[in-house]
CSV table of C-alpha atoms in Angstrom, one decimal:
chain,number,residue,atom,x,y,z
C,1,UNK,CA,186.3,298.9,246.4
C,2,UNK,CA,184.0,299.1,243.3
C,3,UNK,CA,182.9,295.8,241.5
C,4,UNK,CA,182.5,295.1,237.6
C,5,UNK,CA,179.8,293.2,236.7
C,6,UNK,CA,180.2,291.6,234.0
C,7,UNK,CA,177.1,291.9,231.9
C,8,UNK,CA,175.3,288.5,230.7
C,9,UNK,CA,175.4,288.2,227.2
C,10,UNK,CA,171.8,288.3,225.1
C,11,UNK,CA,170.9,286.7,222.2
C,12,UNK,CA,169.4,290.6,220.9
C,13,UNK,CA,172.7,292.3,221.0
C,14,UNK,CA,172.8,292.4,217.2
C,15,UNK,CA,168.8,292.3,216.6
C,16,UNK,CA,168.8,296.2,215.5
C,17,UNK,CA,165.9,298.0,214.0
C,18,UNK,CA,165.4,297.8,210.1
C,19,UNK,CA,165.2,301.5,209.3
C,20,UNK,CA,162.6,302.8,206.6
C,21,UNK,CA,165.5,303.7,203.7
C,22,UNK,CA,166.6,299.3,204.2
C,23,UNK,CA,163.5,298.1,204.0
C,24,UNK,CA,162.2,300.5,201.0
C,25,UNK,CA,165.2,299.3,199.0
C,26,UNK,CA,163.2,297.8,195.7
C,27,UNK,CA,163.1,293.8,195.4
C,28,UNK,CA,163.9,293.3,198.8
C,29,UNK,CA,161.9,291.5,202.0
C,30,UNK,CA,162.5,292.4,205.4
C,31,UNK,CA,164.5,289.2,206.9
C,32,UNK,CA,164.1,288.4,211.0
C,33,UNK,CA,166.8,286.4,211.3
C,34,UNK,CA,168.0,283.9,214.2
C,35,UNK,CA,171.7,282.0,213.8
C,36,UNK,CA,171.5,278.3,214.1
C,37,UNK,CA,175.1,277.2,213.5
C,38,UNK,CA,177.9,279.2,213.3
C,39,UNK,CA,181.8,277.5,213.2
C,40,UNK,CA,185.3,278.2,212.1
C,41,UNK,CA,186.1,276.9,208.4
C,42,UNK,CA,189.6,277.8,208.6
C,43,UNK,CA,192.0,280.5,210.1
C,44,UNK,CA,190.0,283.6,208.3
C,45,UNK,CA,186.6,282.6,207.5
C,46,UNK,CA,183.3,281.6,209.6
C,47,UNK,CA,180.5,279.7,208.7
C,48,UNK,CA,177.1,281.1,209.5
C,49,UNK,CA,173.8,279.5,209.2
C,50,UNK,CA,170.4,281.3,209.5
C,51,UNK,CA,166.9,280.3,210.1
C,52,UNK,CA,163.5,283.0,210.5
C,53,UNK,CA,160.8,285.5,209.2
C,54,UNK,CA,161.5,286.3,205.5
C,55,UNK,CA,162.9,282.2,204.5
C,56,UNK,CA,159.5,280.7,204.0
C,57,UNK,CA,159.5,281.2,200.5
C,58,UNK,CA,163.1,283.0,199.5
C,59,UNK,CA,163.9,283.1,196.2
C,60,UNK,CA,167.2,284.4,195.2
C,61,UNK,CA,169.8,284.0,192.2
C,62,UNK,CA,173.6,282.8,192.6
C,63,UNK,CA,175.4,285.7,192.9
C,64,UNK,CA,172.9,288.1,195.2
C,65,UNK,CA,173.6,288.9,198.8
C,66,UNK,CA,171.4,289.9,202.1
C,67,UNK,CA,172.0,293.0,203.8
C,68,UNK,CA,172.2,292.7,207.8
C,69,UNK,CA,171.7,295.8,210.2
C,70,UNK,CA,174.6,295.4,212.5
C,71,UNK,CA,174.1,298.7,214.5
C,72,UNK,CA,171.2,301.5,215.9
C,73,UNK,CA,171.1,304.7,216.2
C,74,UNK,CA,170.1,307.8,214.0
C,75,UNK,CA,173.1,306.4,210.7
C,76,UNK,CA,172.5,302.5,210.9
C,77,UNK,CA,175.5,300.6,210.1
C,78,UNK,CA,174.8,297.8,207.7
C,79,UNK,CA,177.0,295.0,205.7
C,80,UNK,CA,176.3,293.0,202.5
C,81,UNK,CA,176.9,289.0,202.5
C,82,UNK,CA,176.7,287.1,199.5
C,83,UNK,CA,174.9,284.0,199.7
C,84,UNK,CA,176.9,280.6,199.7
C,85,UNK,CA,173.7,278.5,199.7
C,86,UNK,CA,170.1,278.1,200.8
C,87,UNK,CA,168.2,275.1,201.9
C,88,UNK,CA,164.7,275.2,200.7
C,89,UNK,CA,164.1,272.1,202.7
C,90,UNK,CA,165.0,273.7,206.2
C,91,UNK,CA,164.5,277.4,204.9
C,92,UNK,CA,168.2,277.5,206.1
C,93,UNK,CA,170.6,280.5,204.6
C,94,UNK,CA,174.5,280.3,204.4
C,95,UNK,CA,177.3,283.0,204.7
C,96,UNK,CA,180.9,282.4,204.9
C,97,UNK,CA,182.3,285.6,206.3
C,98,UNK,CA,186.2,286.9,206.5
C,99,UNK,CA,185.8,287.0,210.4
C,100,UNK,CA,189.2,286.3,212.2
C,101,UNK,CA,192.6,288.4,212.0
C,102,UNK,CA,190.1,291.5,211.2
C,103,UNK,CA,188.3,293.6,213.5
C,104,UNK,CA,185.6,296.1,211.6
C,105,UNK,CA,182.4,296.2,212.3
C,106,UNK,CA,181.2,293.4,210.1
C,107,UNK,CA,183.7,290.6,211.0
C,108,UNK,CA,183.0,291.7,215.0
C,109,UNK,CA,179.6,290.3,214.1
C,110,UNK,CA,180.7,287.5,212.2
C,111,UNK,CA,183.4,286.4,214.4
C,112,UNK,CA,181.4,286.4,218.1
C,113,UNK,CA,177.9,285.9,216.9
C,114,UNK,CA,176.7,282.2,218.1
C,115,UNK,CA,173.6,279.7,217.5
C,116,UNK,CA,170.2,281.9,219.1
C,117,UNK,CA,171.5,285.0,218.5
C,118,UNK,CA,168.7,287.4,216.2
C,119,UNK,CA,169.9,289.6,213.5
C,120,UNK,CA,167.7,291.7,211.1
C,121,UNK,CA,168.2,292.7,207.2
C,122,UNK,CA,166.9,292.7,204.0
C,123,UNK,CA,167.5,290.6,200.8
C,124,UNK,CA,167.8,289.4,198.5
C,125,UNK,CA,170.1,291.9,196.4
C,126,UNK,CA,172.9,292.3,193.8
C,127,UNK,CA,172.6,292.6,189.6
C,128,UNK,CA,175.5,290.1,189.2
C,129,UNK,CA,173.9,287.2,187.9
C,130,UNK,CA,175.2,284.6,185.8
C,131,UNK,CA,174.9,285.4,182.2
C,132,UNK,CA,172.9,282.3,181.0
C,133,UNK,CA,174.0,282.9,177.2
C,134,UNK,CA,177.6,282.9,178.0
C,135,UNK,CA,179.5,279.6,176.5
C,136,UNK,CA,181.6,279.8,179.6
C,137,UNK,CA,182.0,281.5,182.7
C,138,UNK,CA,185.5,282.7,184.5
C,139,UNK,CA,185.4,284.2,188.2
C,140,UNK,CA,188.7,285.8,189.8
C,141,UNK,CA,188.3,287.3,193.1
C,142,UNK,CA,189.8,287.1,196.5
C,143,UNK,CA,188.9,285.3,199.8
C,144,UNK,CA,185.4,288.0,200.3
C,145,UNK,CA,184.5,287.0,196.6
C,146,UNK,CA,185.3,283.1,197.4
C,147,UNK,CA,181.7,282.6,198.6
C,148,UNK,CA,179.5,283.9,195.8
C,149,UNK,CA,182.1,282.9,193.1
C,150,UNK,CA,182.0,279.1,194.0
C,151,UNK,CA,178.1,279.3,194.6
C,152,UNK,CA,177.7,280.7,191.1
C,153,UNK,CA,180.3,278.1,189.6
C,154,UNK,CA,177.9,275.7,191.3
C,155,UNK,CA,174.8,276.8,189.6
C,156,UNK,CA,175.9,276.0,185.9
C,157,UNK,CA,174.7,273.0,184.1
C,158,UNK,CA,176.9,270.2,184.3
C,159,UNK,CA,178.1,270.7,180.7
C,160,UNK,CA,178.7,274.4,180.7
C,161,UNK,CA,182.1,275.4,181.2
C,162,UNK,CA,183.4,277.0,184.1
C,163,UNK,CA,186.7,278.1,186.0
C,164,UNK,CA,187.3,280.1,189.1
C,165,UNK,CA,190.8,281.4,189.9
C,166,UNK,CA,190.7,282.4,193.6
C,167,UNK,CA,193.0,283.9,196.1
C,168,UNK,CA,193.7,283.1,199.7
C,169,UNK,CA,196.2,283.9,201.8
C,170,UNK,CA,197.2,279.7,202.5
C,171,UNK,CA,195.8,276.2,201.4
C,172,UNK,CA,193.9,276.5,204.7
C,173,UNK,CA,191.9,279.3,203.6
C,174,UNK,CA,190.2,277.1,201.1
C,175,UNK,CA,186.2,276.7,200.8
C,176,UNK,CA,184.8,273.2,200.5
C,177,UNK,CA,182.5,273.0,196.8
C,178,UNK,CA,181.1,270.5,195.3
C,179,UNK,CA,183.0,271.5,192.2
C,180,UNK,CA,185.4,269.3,190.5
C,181,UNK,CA,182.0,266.9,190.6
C,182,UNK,CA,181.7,267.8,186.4
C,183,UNK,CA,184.7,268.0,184.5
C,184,UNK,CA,183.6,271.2,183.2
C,185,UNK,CA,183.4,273.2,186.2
C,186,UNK,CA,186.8,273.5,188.1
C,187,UNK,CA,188.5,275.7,191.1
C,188,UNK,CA,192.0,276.8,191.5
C,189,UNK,CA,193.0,278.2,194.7
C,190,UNK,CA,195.8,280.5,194.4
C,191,UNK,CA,198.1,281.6,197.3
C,192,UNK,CA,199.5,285.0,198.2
C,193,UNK,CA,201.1,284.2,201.4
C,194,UNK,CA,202.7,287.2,203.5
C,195,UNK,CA,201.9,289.3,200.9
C,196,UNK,CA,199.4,291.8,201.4
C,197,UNK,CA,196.0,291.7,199.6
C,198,UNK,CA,196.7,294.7,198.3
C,199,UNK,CA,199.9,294.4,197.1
C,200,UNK,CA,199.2,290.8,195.2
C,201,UNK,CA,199.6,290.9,191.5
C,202,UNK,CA,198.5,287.0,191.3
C,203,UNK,CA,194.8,287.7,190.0
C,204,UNK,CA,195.8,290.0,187.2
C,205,UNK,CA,198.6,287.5,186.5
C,206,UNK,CA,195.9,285.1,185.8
C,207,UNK,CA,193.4,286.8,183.9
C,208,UNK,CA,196.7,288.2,181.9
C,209,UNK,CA,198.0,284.7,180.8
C,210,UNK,CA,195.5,282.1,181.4
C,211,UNK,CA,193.9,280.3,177.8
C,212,UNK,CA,190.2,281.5,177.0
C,213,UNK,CA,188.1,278.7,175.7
C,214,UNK,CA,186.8,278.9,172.3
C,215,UNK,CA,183.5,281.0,172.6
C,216,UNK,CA,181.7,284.1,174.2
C,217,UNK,CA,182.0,283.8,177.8
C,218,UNK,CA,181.7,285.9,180.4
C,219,UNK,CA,184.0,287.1,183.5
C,220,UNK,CA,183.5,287.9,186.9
C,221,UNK,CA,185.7,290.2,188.7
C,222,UNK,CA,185.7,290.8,192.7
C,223,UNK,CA,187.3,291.6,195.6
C,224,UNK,CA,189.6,295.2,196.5
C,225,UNK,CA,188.5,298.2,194.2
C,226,UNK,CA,191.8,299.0,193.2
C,227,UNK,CA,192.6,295.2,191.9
C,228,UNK,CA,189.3,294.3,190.7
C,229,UNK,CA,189.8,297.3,188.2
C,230,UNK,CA,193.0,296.2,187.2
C,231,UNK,CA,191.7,292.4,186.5
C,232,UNK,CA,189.4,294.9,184.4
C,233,UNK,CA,191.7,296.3,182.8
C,234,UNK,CA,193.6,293.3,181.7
C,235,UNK,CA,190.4,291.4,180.6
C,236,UNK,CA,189.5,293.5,178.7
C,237,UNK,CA,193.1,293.9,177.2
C,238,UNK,CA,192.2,290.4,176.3
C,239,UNK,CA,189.6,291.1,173.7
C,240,UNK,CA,186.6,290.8,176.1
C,241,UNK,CA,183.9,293.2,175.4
C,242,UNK,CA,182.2,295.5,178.3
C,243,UNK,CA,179.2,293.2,178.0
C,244,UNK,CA,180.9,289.9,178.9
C,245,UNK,CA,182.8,291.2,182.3
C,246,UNK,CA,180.9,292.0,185.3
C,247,UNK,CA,183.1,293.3,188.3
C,248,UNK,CA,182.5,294.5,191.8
C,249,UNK,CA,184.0,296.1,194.6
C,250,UNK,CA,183.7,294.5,198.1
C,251,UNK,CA,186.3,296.5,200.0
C,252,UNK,CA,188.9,299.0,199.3
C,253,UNK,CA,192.2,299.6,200.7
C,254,UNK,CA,192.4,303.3,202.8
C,255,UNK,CA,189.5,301.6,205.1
C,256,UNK,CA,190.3,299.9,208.4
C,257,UNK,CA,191.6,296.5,207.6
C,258,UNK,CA,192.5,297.4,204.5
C,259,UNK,CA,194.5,294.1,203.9
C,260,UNK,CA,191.9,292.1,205.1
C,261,UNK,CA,188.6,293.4,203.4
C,262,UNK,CA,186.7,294.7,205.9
C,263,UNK,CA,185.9,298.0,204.9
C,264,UNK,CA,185.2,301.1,208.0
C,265,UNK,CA,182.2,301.7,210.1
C,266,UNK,CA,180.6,303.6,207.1
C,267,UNK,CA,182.1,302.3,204.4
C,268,UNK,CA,179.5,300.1,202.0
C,269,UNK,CA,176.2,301.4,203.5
């Protein structure tokens, strides 16, 4: 009768190579990575914390994101997580990933990775920065876009206006912020429920009929392709200018997951 052994579990599984076309990406430093905390904040999401080579002296702007290697081989697969926070007293780095109820390659990570295991990327990255001219800032995106959008809410001076519509699936899928601290800067947390991610019209509902302060501002869109162009579309039906909305796609539907934004084994590479 043959056995199974079950093999013991390493803390290198996810330490891959960085390959030459990662670390050659401009404005980058490579990042040796090991996970110090990681726990559930909710039904969807997971909290990771990471400590290593690269965090000595990391400087970064609300908004950008790290890239981790998650696999080998000759077509590396890689994934892009936008910083919730940094602790330049601990050289500690946040994410809060979309890691239960979807299994692509990304969330795999996110959802079995645990404190001492290594992981490897490159960062800091992204051109979405707060536009510090802007009288006030909007952000509508989903659950993926919860993370950077709060962290960037965060960032603005106490007396600069700020709101962030964003969509979960249930009041339990709501991020902790230290928003709501100014009476400037608010968060409302709007709910979907069955309804598919792809499907939900409640985003565009919101950029369609909500009040824009008196002012230039500036919008940020993210989340599925196909929605984040139509909240596009309807800001800018709104008056807005191409210069005062900055949108970006962090999944799309067709993909694995689609209703859950975690895009295929090659898709955002």
């Amino acid at each position: 009768m043959q056995r199974n052994e079950v093999q013991p579990r390493t803390n290198d599984q996810w330490a891959f190579p960085l390959p030459p076309r990662i670390v050659s990406i401009p404005g980058v430093r490579p990042l040796e990575l090991e996970v110090v905390e990681a726990d559930d904040m909710g039904p969807r999401m997971r909290r990771m914390r990471l400590r290593g080579a690269g965090l000595e002296d990391f400087a970064y702007e609300p908004g950008q994101d790290i890239m981790l290697v998650l696999s080998g081989g000759e077509r590396p697969l890689s994934r892009r997580y936008t910083i919730r926070g940094f602790d330049t007293v601990s050289a500690t780095l946040e994410l809060n990933v979309v890691a239960h109820g979807v299994h692509g390659p990304g969330a795999r990570w996110a959802s079995t990775t645990q404190a001492g295991d290594r992981v490897n990327g490159v960062g800091p990255r992204g051109k979405i920065l707060l536009d510090r001219a802007a009288d006030w800032h909007l952000f509508l995106g989903d659950e993926t876009a919860a993370p950077g959008s709060l962290h960037m809410l965060e960032a603005l001076a106490p007396h600069v206006p700020g709101q962030a519509y964003l969509e979960v699936a249930s009041p339990e899928d709501e991020l902790p912020s230290t928003v709501g601290r100014s009476s400037a800067q608010q968060v409302e947390w709007l709910y979907r429920g069955d309804t598919p991610a792809v499907e939900s019209t409640i985003l565009v509902d919101a950029m369609t009929t909500l009040e824009l302060p008196d002012g230039r501002g500036h919008v940020y869109i993210a989340g599925e392709v196909q929605v984040a162009n139509a909240v596009l579309r309807a800001a800018m039906a709104r008056g807005l200018t191409v210069d005062q909305v900055s949108a970006k796609a962090y999944w799309g539907r067709g993909k694995p997951n689609e209703n859950n934004g975690e895009p295929g084994d090659r898709a955002g590479v």
